[in-house]
Amino acid sequence: HRDPIDRSQLKVGQQVFVNTLGSIGTVEEMGSKQLTVSLRGMTVRVKFSDVSAPYLDELKKKNRRKRRPLPALPIGLSARLA
């Protein structure tokens, strides 16, 4: 069971875990009963009760994926692959 999020401390730009989708997303908008969350290349509207606080290791894993650059190919190899 995940920790619920304190609605009064929730902010646009904050990362949340969407329980129904099993994924971490970023809060884009907040309404009175629902919030809009961007995740996995889509934007979804969910109830406040459908989100919870992500675990610290999940946030680290997600941020690591974002920052990892693609490996560079040696010069000449990219032309052979095309």
PDB file of N, CA, C and O in Angstrom:
ATOM      1  N   HIS A   1       0.848  -1.183   0.000  1.00  0.00           N
ATOM      2  CA  HIS A   1       0.000   0.000   0.000  1.00  0.00           C
ATOM      3  C   HIS A   1       0.892   1.244   0.000  1.00  0.00           C
ATOM      4  O   HIS A   1       1.821   1.361   0.776  1.00  0.00           O
ATOM      5  N   ARG A   2       0.615   2.186  -0.848  1.00  0.00           N
ATOM      6  CA  ARG A   2       1.422   3.410  -0.990  1.00  0.00           C
ATOM      7  C   ARG A   2       0.884   4.528  -0.113  1.00  0.00           C
ATOM      8  O   ARG A   2      -0.289   4.555   0.233  1.00  0.00           O
ATOM      9  N   ASP A   3       1.782   5.467   0.179  1.00  0.00           N
ATOM     10  CA  ASP A   3       1.397   6.614   0.997  1.00  0.00           C
ATOM     11  C   ASP A   3       0.529   7.569   0.193  1.00  0.00           C
ATOM     12  O   ASP A   3       0.867   7.908  -0.945  1.00  0.00           O
ATOM     13  N   PRO A   4      -0.590   8.008   0.781  1.00  0.00           N
ATOM     14  CA  PRO A   4      -1.419   8.992   0.070  1.00  0.00           C
ATOM     15  C   PRO A   4      -0.704  10.337   0.008  1.00  0.00           C
ATOM     16  O   PRO A   4       0.199  10.618   0.798  1.00  0.00           O
ATOM     17  N   ILE A   5      -1.123  11.159  -0.934  1.00  0.00           N
ATOM     18  CA  ILE A   5      -0.529  12.489  -1.083  1.00  0.00           C
ATOM     19  C   ILE A   5      -1.415  13.499  -0.381  1.00  0.00           C
ATOM     20  O   ILE A   5      -2.639  13.463  -0.508  1.00  0.00           O
ATOM     21  N   ASP A   6      -0.791  14.388   0.359  1.00  0.00           N
ATOM     22  CA  ASP A   6      -1.512  15.474   1.004  1.00  0.00           C
ATOM     23  C   ASP A   6      -1.891  16.477  -0.085  1.00  0.00           C
ATOM     24  O   ASP A   6      -1.026  17.124  -0.677  1.00  0.00           O
ATOM     25  N   ARG A   7      -3.160  16.563  -0.362  1.00  0.00           N
ATOM     26  CA  ARG A   7      -3.670  17.404  -1.455  1.00  0.00           C
ATOM     27  C   ARG A   7      -3.232  18.863  -1.327  1.00  0.00           C
ATOM     28  O   ARG A   7      -2.960  19.528  -2.318  1.00  0.00           O
ATOM     29  N   SER A   8      -3.124  19.350  -0.094  1.00  0.00           N
ATOM     30  CA  SER A   8      -2.756  20.762   0.103  1.00  0.00           C
ATOM     31  C   SER A   8      -1.296  21.030  -0.258  1.00  0.00           C
ATOM     32  O   SER A   8      -0.926  22.162  -0.524  1.00  0.00           O
ATOM     33  N   GLN A   9      -0.467  19.993  -0.286  1.00  0.00           N
ATOM     34  CA  GLN A   9       0.943  20.191  -0.616  1.00  0.00           C
ATOM     35  C   GLN A   9       1.278  19.780  -2.049  1.00  0.00           C
ATOM     36  O   GLN A   9       2.415  19.900  -2.478  1.00  0.00           O
ATOM     37  N   LEU A  10       0.292  19.304  -2.787  1.00  0.00           N
ATOM     38  CA  LEU A  10       0.487  18.893  -4.172  1.00  0.00           C
ATOM     39  C   LEU A  10       0.638  20.122  -5.058  1.00  0.00           C
ATOM     40  O   LEU A  10      -0.112  21.088  -4.918  1.00  0.00           O
ATOM     41  N   LYS A  11       1.626  20.096  -5.960  1.00  0.00           N
ATOM     42  CA  LYS A  11       1.896  21.248  -6.825  1.00  0.00           C
ATOM     43  C   LYS A  11       2.052  20.811  -8.277  1.00  0.00           C
ATOM     44  O   LYS A  11       2.442  19.681  -8.553  1.00  0.00           O
ATOM     45  N   VAL A  12       1.783  21.730  -9.195  1.00  0.00           N
ATOM     46  CA  VAL A  12       2.028  21.493 -10.616  1.00  0.00           C
ATOM     47  C   VAL A  12       3.534  21.284 -10.786  1.00  0.00           C
ATOM     48  O   VAL A  12       4.341  21.981 -10.189  1.00  0.00           O
ATOM     49  N   GLY A  13       3.904  20.277 -11.568  1.00  0.00           N
ATOM     50  CA  GLY A  13       5.301  19.945 -11.787  1.00  0.00           C
ATOM     51  C   GLY A  13       5.806  18.836 -10.882  1.00  0.00           C
ATOM     52  O   GLY A  13       6.879  18.283 -11.106  1.00  0.00           O
ATOM     53  N   GLN A  14       5.030  18.484  -9.862  1.00  0.00           N
ATOM     54  CA  GLN A  14       5.427  17.442  -8.927  1.00  0.00           C
ATOM     55  C   GLN A  14       5.210  16.064  -9.545  1.00  0.00           C
ATOM     56  O   GLN A  14       4.275  15.855 -10.310  1.00  0.00           O
ATOM     57  N   GLN A  15       6.067  15.127  -9.205  1.00  0.00           N
ATOM     58  CA  GLN A  15       5.909  13.768  -9.704  1.00  0.00           C
ATOM     59  C   GLN A  15       5.056  12.973  -8.726  1.00  0.00           C
ATOM     60  O   GLN A  15       5.230  13.078  -7.509  1.00  0.00           O
ATOM     61  N   VAL A  16       4.131  12.189  -9.283  1.00  0.00           N
ATOM     62  CA  VAL A  16       3.228  11.358  -8.490  1.00  0.00           C
ATOM     63  C   VAL A  16       3.166   9.964  -9.100  1.00  0.00           C
ATOM     64  O   VAL A  16       3.488   9.775 -10.268  1.00  0.00           O
ATOM     65  N   PHE A  17       2.768   8.994  -8.310  1.00  0.00           N
ATOM     66  CA  PHE A  17       2.555   7.640  -8.801  1.00  0.00           C
ATOM     67  C   PHE A  17       1.067   7.487  -9.068  1.00  0.00           C
ATOM     68  O   PHE A  17       0.235   7.725  -8.186  1.00  0.00           O
ATOM     69  N   VAL A  18       0.695   7.141 -10.303  1.00  0.00           N
ATOM     70  CA  VAL A  18      -0.712   6.925 -10.659  1.00  0.00           C
ATOM     71  C   VAL A  18      -1.006   5.448 -10.410  1.00  0.00           C
ATOM     72  O   VAL A  18      -0.537   4.567 -11.127  1.00  0.00           O
ATOM     73  N   ASN A  19      -1.773   5.177  -9.348  1.00  0.00           N
ATOM     74  CA  ASN A  19      -2.028   3.810  -8.910  1.00  0.00           C
ATOM     75  C   ASN A  19      -2.691   2.958  -9.986  1.00  0.00           C
ATOM     76  O   ASN A  19      -2.309   1.803 -10.193  1.00  0.00           O
ATOM     77  N   THR A  20      -3.675   3.518 -10.674  1.00  0.00           N
ATOM     78  CA  THR A  20      -4.435   2.743 -11.664  1.00  0.00           C
ATOM     79  C   THR A  20      -3.605   2.369 -12.885  1.00  0.00           C
ATOM     80  O   THR A  20      -3.898   1.389 -13.552  1.00  0.00           O
ATOM     81  N   LEU A  21      -2.544   3.127 -13.172  1.00  0.00           N
ATOM     82  CA  LEU A  21      -1.694   2.845 -14.329  1.00  0.00           C
ATOM     83  C   LEU A  21      -0.338   2.259 -13.938  1.00  0.00           C
ATOM     84  O   LEU A  21       0.430   1.833 -14.800  1.00  0.00           O
ATOM     85  N   GLY A  22      -0.022   2.291 -12.649  1.00  0.00           N
ATOM     86  CA  GLY A  22       1.233   1.728 -12.174  1.00  0.00           C
ATOM     87  C   GLY A  22       2.459   2.437 -12.705  1.00  0.00           C
ATOM     88  O   GLY A  22       3.468   1.821 -12.996  1.00  0.00           O
ATOM     89  N   SER A  23       2.369   3.761 -12.829  1.00  0.00           N
ATOM     90  CA  SER A  23       3.468   4.513 -13.411  1.00  0.00           C
ATOM     91  C   SER A  23       3.593   5.884 -12.764  1.00  0.00           C
ATOM     92  O   SER A  23       2.633   6.414 -12.214  1.00  0.00           O
ATOM     93  N   ILE A  24       4.788   6.463 -12.874  1.00  0.00           N
ATOM     94  CA  ILE A  24       5.044   7.804 -12.349  1.00  0.00           C
ATOM     95  C   ILE A  24       4.772   8.827 -13.439  1.00  0.00           C
ATOM     96  O   ILE A  24       5.141   8.629 -14.589  1.00  0.00           O
ATOM     97  N   GLY A  25       4.119   9.909 -13.047  1.00  0.00           N
ATOM     98  CA  GLY A  25       3.840  10.987 -13.985  1.00  0.00           C
ATOM     99  C   GLY A  25       4.058  12.333 -13.322  1.00  0.00           C
ATOM    100  O   GLY A  25       4.343  12.415 -12.126  1.00  0.00           O
ATOM    101  N   THR A  26       3.901  13.385 -14.110  1.00  0.00           N
ATOM    102  CA  THR A  26       4.098  14.755 -13.636  1.00  0.00           C
ATOM    103  C   THR A  26       2.767  15.493 -13.650  1.00  0.00           C
ATOM    104  O   THR A  26       2.050  15.464 -14.657  1.00  0.00           O
ATOM    105  N   VAL A  27       2.431  16.144 -12.553  1.00  0.00           N
ATOM    106  CA  VAL A  27       1.186  16.905 -12.450  1.00  0.00           C
ATOM    107  C   VAL A  27       1.257  18.105 -13.385  1.00  0.00           C
ATOM    108  O   VAL A  27       2.187  18.906 -13.313  1.00  0.00           O
ATOM    109  N   GLU A  28       0.276  18.216 -14.283  1.00  0.00           N
ATOM    110  CA  GLU A  28       0.207  19.330 -15.233  1.00  0.00           C
ATOM    111  C   GLU A  28      -0.817  20.376 -14.796  1.00  0.00           C
ATOM    112  O   GLU A  28      -0.582  21.570 -14.946  1.00  0.00           O
ATOM    113  N   GLU A  29      -1.974  19.923 -14.297  1.00  0.00           N
ATOM    114  CA  GLU A  29      -3.049  20.826 -13.851  1.00  0.00           C
ATOM    115  C   GLU A  29      -3.748  20.205 -12.665  1.00  0.00           C
ATOM    116  O   GLU A  29      -3.789  18.986 -12.526  1.00  0.00           O
ATOM    117  N   MET A  30      -4.340  21.068 -11.831  1.00  0.00           N
ATOM    118  CA  MET A  30      -5.105  20.590 -10.684  1.00  0.00           C
ATOM    119  C   MET A  30      -6.477  21.239 -10.679  1.00  0.00           C
ATOM    120  O   MET A  30      -6.585  22.453 -10.749  1.00  0.00           O
ATOM    121  N   GLY A  31      -7.507  20.412 -10.629  1.00  0.00           N
ATOM    122  CA  GLY A  31      -8.869  20.906 -10.519  1.00  0.00           C
ATOM    123  C   GLY A  31      -9.377  20.668  -9.110  1.00  0.00           C
ATOM    124  O   GLY A  31      -8.616  20.317  -8.212  1.00  0.00           O
ATOM    125  N   SER A  32     -10.686  20.818  -8.922  1.00  0.00           N
ATOM    126  CA  SER A  32     -11.239  20.621  -7.584  1.00  0.00           C
ATOM    127  C   SER A  32     -11.364  19.142  -7.225  1.00  0.00           C
ATOM    128  O   SER A  32     -11.232  18.771  -6.066  1.00  0.00           O
ATOM    129  N   LYS A  33     -11.612  18.281  -8.229  1.00  0.00           N
ATOM    130  CA  LYS A  33     -11.779  16.853  -7.960  1.00  0.00           C
ATOM    131  C   LYS A  33     -10.775  15.969  -8.693  1.00  0.00           C
ATOM    132  O   LYS A  33     -10.564  14.828  -8.322  1.00  0.00           O
ATOM    133  N   GLN A  34     -10.176  16.500  -9.756  1.00  0.00           N
ATOM    134  CA  GLN A  34      -9.253  15.709 -10.563  1.00  0.00           C
ATOM    135  C   GLN A  34      -7.982  16.493 -10.839  1.00  0.00           C
ATOM    136  O   GLN A  34      -7.940  17.711 -10.688  1.00  0.00           O
ATOM    137  N   LEU A  35      -6.960  15.764 -11.270  1.00  0.00           N
ATOM    138  CA  LEU A  35      -5.751  16.420 -11.723  1.00  0.00           C
ATOM    139  C   LEU A  35      -5.338  15.820 -13.056  1.00  0.00           C
ATOM    140  O   LEU A  35      -5.700  14.695 -13.384  1.00  0.00           O
ATOM    141  N   THR A  36      -4.620  16.595 -13.836  1.00  0.00           N
ATOM    142  CA  THR A  36      -4.118  16.153 -15.125  1.00  0.00           C
ATOM    143  C   THR A  36      -2.659  15.787 -14.931  1.00  0.00           C
ATOM    144  O   THR A  36      -1.878  16.569 -14.394  1.00  0.00           O
ATOM    145  N   VAL A  37      -2.323  14.561 -15.360  1.00  0.00           N
ATOM    146  CA  VAL A  37      -0.970  14.045 -15.182  1.00  0.00           C
ATOM    147  C   VAL A  37      -0.423  13.622 -16.537  1.00  0.00           C
ATOM    148  O   VAL A  37      -1.110  12.982 -17.328  1.00  0.00           O
ATOM    149  N   SER A  38       0.821  13.998 -16.805  1.00  0.00           N
ATOM    150  CA  SER A  38       1.504  13.611 -18.032  1.00  0.00           C
ATOM    151  C   SER A  38       2.403  12.427 -17.709  1.00  0.00           C
ATOM    152  O   SER A  38       3.226  12.497 -16.801  1.00  0.00           O
ATOM    153  N   LEU A  39       2.211  11.314 -18.442  1.00  0.00           N
ATOM    154  CA  LEU A  39       3.050  10.144 -18.232  1.00  0.00           C
ATOM    155  C   LEU A  39       3.110   9.293 -19.480  1.00  0.00           C
ATOM    156  O   LEU A  39       2.163   9.233 -20.248  1.00  0.00           O
ATOM    157  N   ARG A  40       4.246   8.666 -19.699  1.00  0.00           N
ATOM    158  CA  ARG A  40       4.460   7.765 -20.835  1.00  0.00           C
ATOM    159  C   ARG A  40       3.995   8.364 -22.167  1.00  0.00           C
ATOM    160  O   ARG A  40       3.398   7.694 -22.991  1.00  0.00           O
ATOM    161  N   GLY A  41       4.209   9.646 -22.360  1.00  0.00           N
ATOM    162  CA  GLY A  41       3.861  10.281 -23.619  1.00  0.00           C
ATOM    163  C   GLY A  41       2.389  10.605 -23.790  1.00  0.00           C
ATOM    164  O   GLY A  41       1.941  10.931 -24.883  1.00  0.00           O
ATOM    165  N   MET A  42       1.611  10.503 -22.719  1.00  0.00           N
ATOM    166  CA  MET A  42       0.193  10.848 -22.815  1.00  0.00           C
ATOM    167  C   MET A  42      -0.206  11.691 -21.612  1.00  0.00           C
ATOM    168  O   MET A  42       0.510  11.761 -20.621  1.00  0.00           O
ATOM    169  N   THR A  43      -1.348  12.328 -21.735  1.00  0.00           N
ATOM    170  CA  THR A  43      -1.882  13.125 -20.639  1.00  0.00           C
ATOM    171  C   THR A  43      -3.195  12.510 -20.209  1.00  0.00           C
ATOM    172  O   THR A  43      -4.054  12.232 -21.039  1.00  0.00           O
ATOM    173  N   VAL A  44      -3.331  12.260 -18.900  1.00  0.00           N
ATOM    174  CA  VAL A  44      -4.539  11.614 -18.369  1.00  0.00           C
ATOM    175  C   VAL A  44      -5.113  12.446 -17.236  1.00  0.00           C
ATOM    176  O   VAL A  44      -4.401  13.172 -16.559  1.00  0.00           O
ATOM    177  N   ARG A  45      -6.431  12.328 -17.053  1.00  0.00           N
ATOM    178  CA  ARG A  45      -7.107  12.965 -15.924  1.00  0.00           C
ATOM    179  C   ARG A  45      -7.444  11.873 -14.924  1.00  0.00           C
ATOM    180  O   ARG A  45      -8.046  10.874 -15.289  1.00  0.00           O
ATOM    181  N   VAL A  46      -7.038  12.084 -13.690  1.00  0.00           N
ATOM    182  CA  VAL A  46      -7.281  11.103 -12.638  1.00  0.00           C
ATOM    183  C   VAL A  46      -7.810  11.793 -11.388  1.00  0.00           C
ATOM    184  O   VAL A  46      -7.602  12.990 -11.192  1.00  0.00           O
ATOM    185  N   LYS A  47      -8.490  11.024 -10.552  1.00  0.00           N
ATOM    186  CA  LYS A  47      -8.968  11.540  -9.272  1.00  0.00           C
ATOM    187  C   LYS A  47      -7.783  11.671  -8.321  1.00  0.00           C
ATOM    188  O   LYS A  47      -6.802  10.946  -8.440  1.00  0.00           O
ATOM    189  N   PHE A  48      -7.905  12.566  -7.370  1.00  0.00           N
ATOM    190  CA  PHE A  48      -6.858  12.731  -6.368  1.00  0.00           C
ATOM    191  C   PHE A  48      -6.614  11.423  -5.624  1.00  0.00           C
ATOM    192  O   PHE A  48      -5.493  11.111  -5.247  1.00  0.00           O
ATOM    193  N   SER A  49      -7.663  10.649  -5.427  1.00  0.00           N
ATOM    194  CA  SER A  49      -7.531   9.384  -4.700  1.00  0.00           C
ATOM    195  C   SER A  49      -6.779   8.323  -5.501  1.00  0.00           C
ATOM    196  O   SER A  49      -6.373   7.308  -4.945  1.00  0.00           O
ATOM    197  N   ASP A  50      -6.583   8.541  -6.805  1.00  0.00           N
ATOM    198  CA  ASP A  50      -5.873   7.588  -7.666  1.00  0.00           C
ATOM    199  C   ASP A  50      -4.372   7.831  -7.721  1.00  0.00           C
ATOM    200  O   ASP A  50      -3.662   7.117  -8.418  1.00  0.00           O
ATOM    201  N   VAL A  51      -3.875   8.848  -7.016  1.00  0.00           N
ATOM    202  CA  VAL A  51      -2.440   9.104  -7.023  1.00  0.00           C
ATOM    203  C   VAL A  51      -1.879   8.973  -5.619  1.00  0.00           C
ATOM    204  O   VAL A  51      -2.586   9.161  -4.631  1.00  0.00           O
ATOM    205  N   SER A  52      -0.615   8.628  -5.563  1.00  0.00           N
ATOM    206  CA  SER A  52       0.071   8.515  -4.278  1.00  0.00           C
ATOM    207  C   SER A  52       1.509   8.965  -4.452  1.00  0.00           C
ATOM    208  O   SER A  52       1.960   9.250  -5.559  1.00  0.00           O
ATOM    209  N   ALA A  53       2.216   9.004  -3.344  1.00  0.00           N
ATOM    210  CA  ALA A  53       3.611   9.433  -3.368  1.00  0.00           C
ATOM    211  C   ALA A  53       4.472   8.327  -3.965  1.00  0.00           C
ATOM    212  O   ALA A  53       4.356   7.175  -3.571  1.00  0.00           O
ATOM    213  N   PRO A  54       5.328   8.669  -4.925  1.00  0.00           N
ATOM    214  CA  PRO A  54       6.236   7.656  -5.477  1.00  0.00           C
ATOM    215  C   PRO A  54       7.336   7.339  -4.472  1.00  0.00           C
ATOM    216  O   PRO A  54       7.677   8.169  -3.625  1.00  0.00           O
ATOM    217  N   TYR A  55       7.872   6.132  -4.550  1.00  0.00           N
ATOM    218  CA  TYR A  55       8.996   5.753  -3.703  1.00  0.00           C
ATOM    219  C   TYR A  55      10.257   6.438  -4.217  1.00  0.00           C
ATOM    220  O   TYR A  55      10.403   6.681  -5.410  1.00  0.00           O
ATOM    221  N   LEU A  56      11.184   6.711  -3.330  1.00  0.00           N
ATOM    222  CA  LEU A  56      12.411   7.417  -3.683  1.00  0.00           C
ATOM    223  C   LEU A  56      13.207   6.669  -4.753  1.00  0.00           C
ATOM    224  O   LEU A  56      13.718   7.276  -5.692  1.00  0.00           O
ATOM    225  N   ASP A  57      13.282   5.334  -4.663  1.00  0.00           N
ATOM    226  CA  ASP A  57      14.047   4.578  -5.661  1.00  0.00           C
ATOM    227  C   ASP A  57      13.397   4.645  -7.037  1.00  0.00           C
ATOM    228  O   ASP A  57      14.075   4.602  -8.052  1.00  0.00           O
ATOM    229  N   GLU A  58      12.065   4.795  -7.103  1.00  0.00           N
ATOM    230  CA  GLU A  58      11.387   4.949  -8.392  1.00  0.00           C
ATOM    231  C   GLU A  58      11.734   6.292  -9.022  1.00  0.00           C
ATOM    232  O   GLU A  58      11.932   6.380 -10.227  1.00  0.00           O
ATOM    233  N   LEU A  59      11.797   7.328  -8.206  1.00  0.00           N
ATOM    234  CA  LEU A  59      12.163   8.655  -8.723  1.00  0.00           C
ATOM    235  C   LEU A  59      13.591   8.660  -9.228  1.00  0.00           C
ATOM    236  O   LEU A  59      13.886   9.212 -10.278  1.00  0.00           O
ATOM    237  N   LYS A  60      14.497   8.026  -8.486  1.00  0.00           N
ATOM    238  CA  LYS A  60      15.892   7.961  -8.916  1.00  0.00           C
ATOM    239  C   LYS A  60      16.012   7.210 -10.231  1.00  0.00           C
ATOM    240  O   LYS A  60      16.735   7.616 -11.124  1.00  0.00           O
ATOM    241  N   LYS A  61      15.279   6.102 -10.364  1.00  0.00           N
ATOM    242  CA  LYS A  61      15.336   5.292 -11.582  1.00  0.00           C
ATOM    243  C   LYS A  61      14.800   6.087 -12.775  1.00  0.00           C
ATOM    244  O   LYS A  61      15.377   6.089 -13.847  1.00  0.00           O
ATOM    245  N   LYS A  62      13.695   6.802 -12.572  1.00  0.00           N
ATOM    246  CA  LYS A  62      13.116   7.587 -13.663  1.00  0.00           C
ATOM    247  C   LYS A  62      14.056   8.708 -14.082  1.00  0.00           C
ATOM    248  O   LYS A  62      14.269   8.949 -15.262  1.00  0.00           O
ATOM    249  N   ASN A  63      14.656   9.401 -13.116  1.00  0.00           N
ATOM    250  CA  ASN A  63      15.575  10.497 -13.433  1.00  0.00           C
ATOM    251  C   ASN A  63      16.838   9.986 -14.104  1.00  0.00           C
ATOM    252  O   ASN A  63      17.397  10.651 -14.959  1.00  0.00           O
ATOM    253  N   ARG A  64      17.296   8.812 -13.718  1.00  0.00           N
ATOM    254  CA  ARG A  64      18.487   8.228 -14.340  1.00  0.00           C
ATOM    255  C   ARG A  64      18.222   7.955 -15.817  1.00  0.00           C
ATOM    256  O   ARG A  64      19.051   8.190 -16.666  1.00  0.00           O
ATOM    257  N   ARG A  65      17.047   7.452 -16.132  1.00  0.00           N
ATOM    258  CA  ARG A  65      16.694   7.169 -17.528  1.00  0.00           C
ATOM    259  C   ARG A  65      16.665   8.440 -18.352  1.00  0.00           C
ATOM    260  O   ARG A  65      17.067   8.458 -19.494  1.00  0.00           O
ATOM    261  N   LYS A  66      16.177   9.525 -17.781  1.00  0.00           N
ATOM    262  CA  LYS A  66      16.074  10.795 -18.505  1.00  0.00           C
ATOM    263  C   LYS A  66      17.442  11.351 -18.867  1.00  0.00           C
ATOM    264  O   LYS A  66      17.639  11.861 -19.941  1.00  0.00           O
ATOM    265  N   ARG A  67      18.386  11.260 -17.938  1.00  0.00           N
ATOM    266  CA  ARG A  67      19.672  11.931 -18.109  1.00  0.00           C
ATOM    267  C   ARG A  67      20.692  11.114 -18.884  1.00  0.00           C
ATOM    268  O   ARG A  67      21.695  11.632 -19.296  1.00  0.00           O
ATOM    269  N   ARG A  68      20.463   9.839 -19.085  1.00  0.00           N
ATOM    270  CA  ARG A  68      21.470   8.993 -19.723  1.00  0.00           C
ATOM    271  C   ARG A  68      21.556   9.306 -21.215  1.00  0.00           C
ATOM    272  O   ARG A  68      20.608   9.127 -21.961  1.00  0.00           O
ATOM    273  N   PRO A  69      22.712   9.790 -21.680  1.00  0.00           N
ATOM    274  CA  PRO A  69      22.855  10.091 -23.112  1.00  0.00           C
ATOM    275  C   PRO A  69      23.021   8.809 -23.920  1.00  0.00           C
ATOM    276  O   PRO A  69      23.462   7.785 -23.396  1.00  0.00           O
ATOM    277  N   LEU A  70      22.658   8.870 -25.168  1.00  0.00           N
ATOM    278  CA  LEU A  70      22.861   7.729 -26.057  1.00  0.00           C
ATOM    279  C   LEU A  70      24.345   7.599 -26.371  1.00  0.00           C
ATOM    280  O   LEU A  70      25.042   8.603 -26.513  1.00  0.00           O
ATOM    281  N   PRO A  71      24.842   6.374 -26.480  1.00  0.00           N
ATOM    282  CA  PRO A  71      26.262   6.222 -26.794  1.00  0.00           C
ATOM    283  C   PRO A  71      26.547   6.707 -28.215  1.00  0.00           C
ATOM    284  O   PRO A  71      25.745   6.532 -29.129  1.00  0.00           O
ATOM    285  N   ALA A  72      27.691   7.322 -28.388  1.00  0.00           N
ATOM    286  CA  ALA A  72      28.085   7.821 -29.707  1.00  0.00           C
ATOM    287  C   ALA A  72      28.672   6.679 -30.526  1.00  0.00           C
ATOM    288  O   ALA A  72      29.383   5.829 -30.006  1.00  0.00           O
ATOM    289  N   LEU A  73      28.363   6.657 -31.797  1.00  0.00           N
ATOM    290  CA  LEU A  73      28.932   5.656 -32.697  1.00  0.00           C
ATOM    291  C   LEU A  73      30.252   6.177 -33.250  1.00  0.00           C
ATOM    292  O   LEU A  73      30.402   7.375 -33.501  1.00  0.00           O
ATOM    293  N   PRO A  74      31.209   5.303 -33.438  1.00  0.00           N
ATOM    294  CA  PRO A  74      32.474   5.756 -34.037  1.00  0.00           C
ATOM    295  C   PRO A  74      32.223   6.327 -35.440  1.00  0.00           C
ATOM    296  O   PRO A  74      31.306   5.897 -36.143  1.00  0.00           O
ATOM    297  N   ILE A  75      33.035   7.276 -35.844  1.00  0.00           N
ATOM    298  CA  ILE A  75      32.908   7.881 -37.158  1.00  0.00           C
ATOM    299  C   ILE A  75      33.071   6.791 -38.219  1.00  0.00           C
ATOM    300  O   ILE A  75      33.957   5.962 -38.132  1.00  0.00           O
ATOM    301  N   GLY A  76      32.196   6.780 -39.190  1.00  0.00           N
ATOM    302  CA  GLY A  76      32.253   5.790 -40.270  1.00  0.00           C
ATOM    303  C   GLY A  76      31.297   4.627 -40.008  1.00  0.00           C
ATOM    304  O   GLY A  76      30.748   4.060 -40.928  1.00  0.00           O
ATOM    305  N   LEU A  77      31.084   4.250 -38.743  1.00  0.00           N
ATOM    306  CA  LEU A  77      30.169   3.161 -38.428  1.00  0.00           C
ATOM    307  C   LEU A  77      28.744   3.536 -38.727  1.00  0.00           C
ATOM    308  O   LEU A  77      27.972   2.740 -39.236  1.00  0.00           O
ATOM    309  N   SER A  78      28.353   4.791 -38.426  1.00  0.00           N
ATOM    310  CA  SER A  78      26.990   5.225 -38.660  1.00  0.00           C
ATOM    311  C   SER A  78      26.648   5.179 -40.144  1.00  0.00           C
ATOM    312  O   SER A  78      25.523   4.886 -40.530  1.00  0.00           O
ATOM    313  N   ALA A  79      27.607   5.433 -41.028  1.00  0.00           N
ATOM    314  CA  ALA A  79      27.354   5.388 -42.465  1.00  0.00           C
ATOM    315  C   ALA A  79      27.119   3.945 -42.916  1.00  0.00           C
ATOM    316  O   ALA A  79      26.288   3.684 -43.788  1.00  0.00           O
ATOM    317  N   ARG A  80      27.792   2.983 -42.298  1.00  0.00           N
ATOM    318  CA  ARG A  80      27.595   1.577 -42.652  1.00  0.00           C
ATOM    319  C   ARG A  80      26.265   1.032 -42.159  1.00  0.00           C
ATOM    320  O   ARG A  80      25.721   0.104 -42.733  1.00  0.00           O
ATOM    321  N   LEU A  81      25.727   1.625 -41.084  1.00  0.00           N
ATOM    322  CA  LEU A  81      24.471   1.161 -40.533  1.00  0.00           C
ATOM    323  C   LEU A  81      23.277   1.670 -41.342  1.00  0.00           C
ATOM    324  O   LEU A  81      22.227   1.070 -41.328  1.00  0.00           O
ATOM    325  N   ALA A  82      23.437   2.762 -42.041  1.00  0.00           N
ATOM    326  CA  ALA A  82      22.331   3.379 -42.782  1.00  0.00           C
ATOM    327  C   ALA A  82      21.991   2.621 -44.031  1.00  0.00           C
ATOM    328  O   ALA A  82      22.637   1.817 -44.551  1.00  0.00           O
TER     329      ALA A  82
END
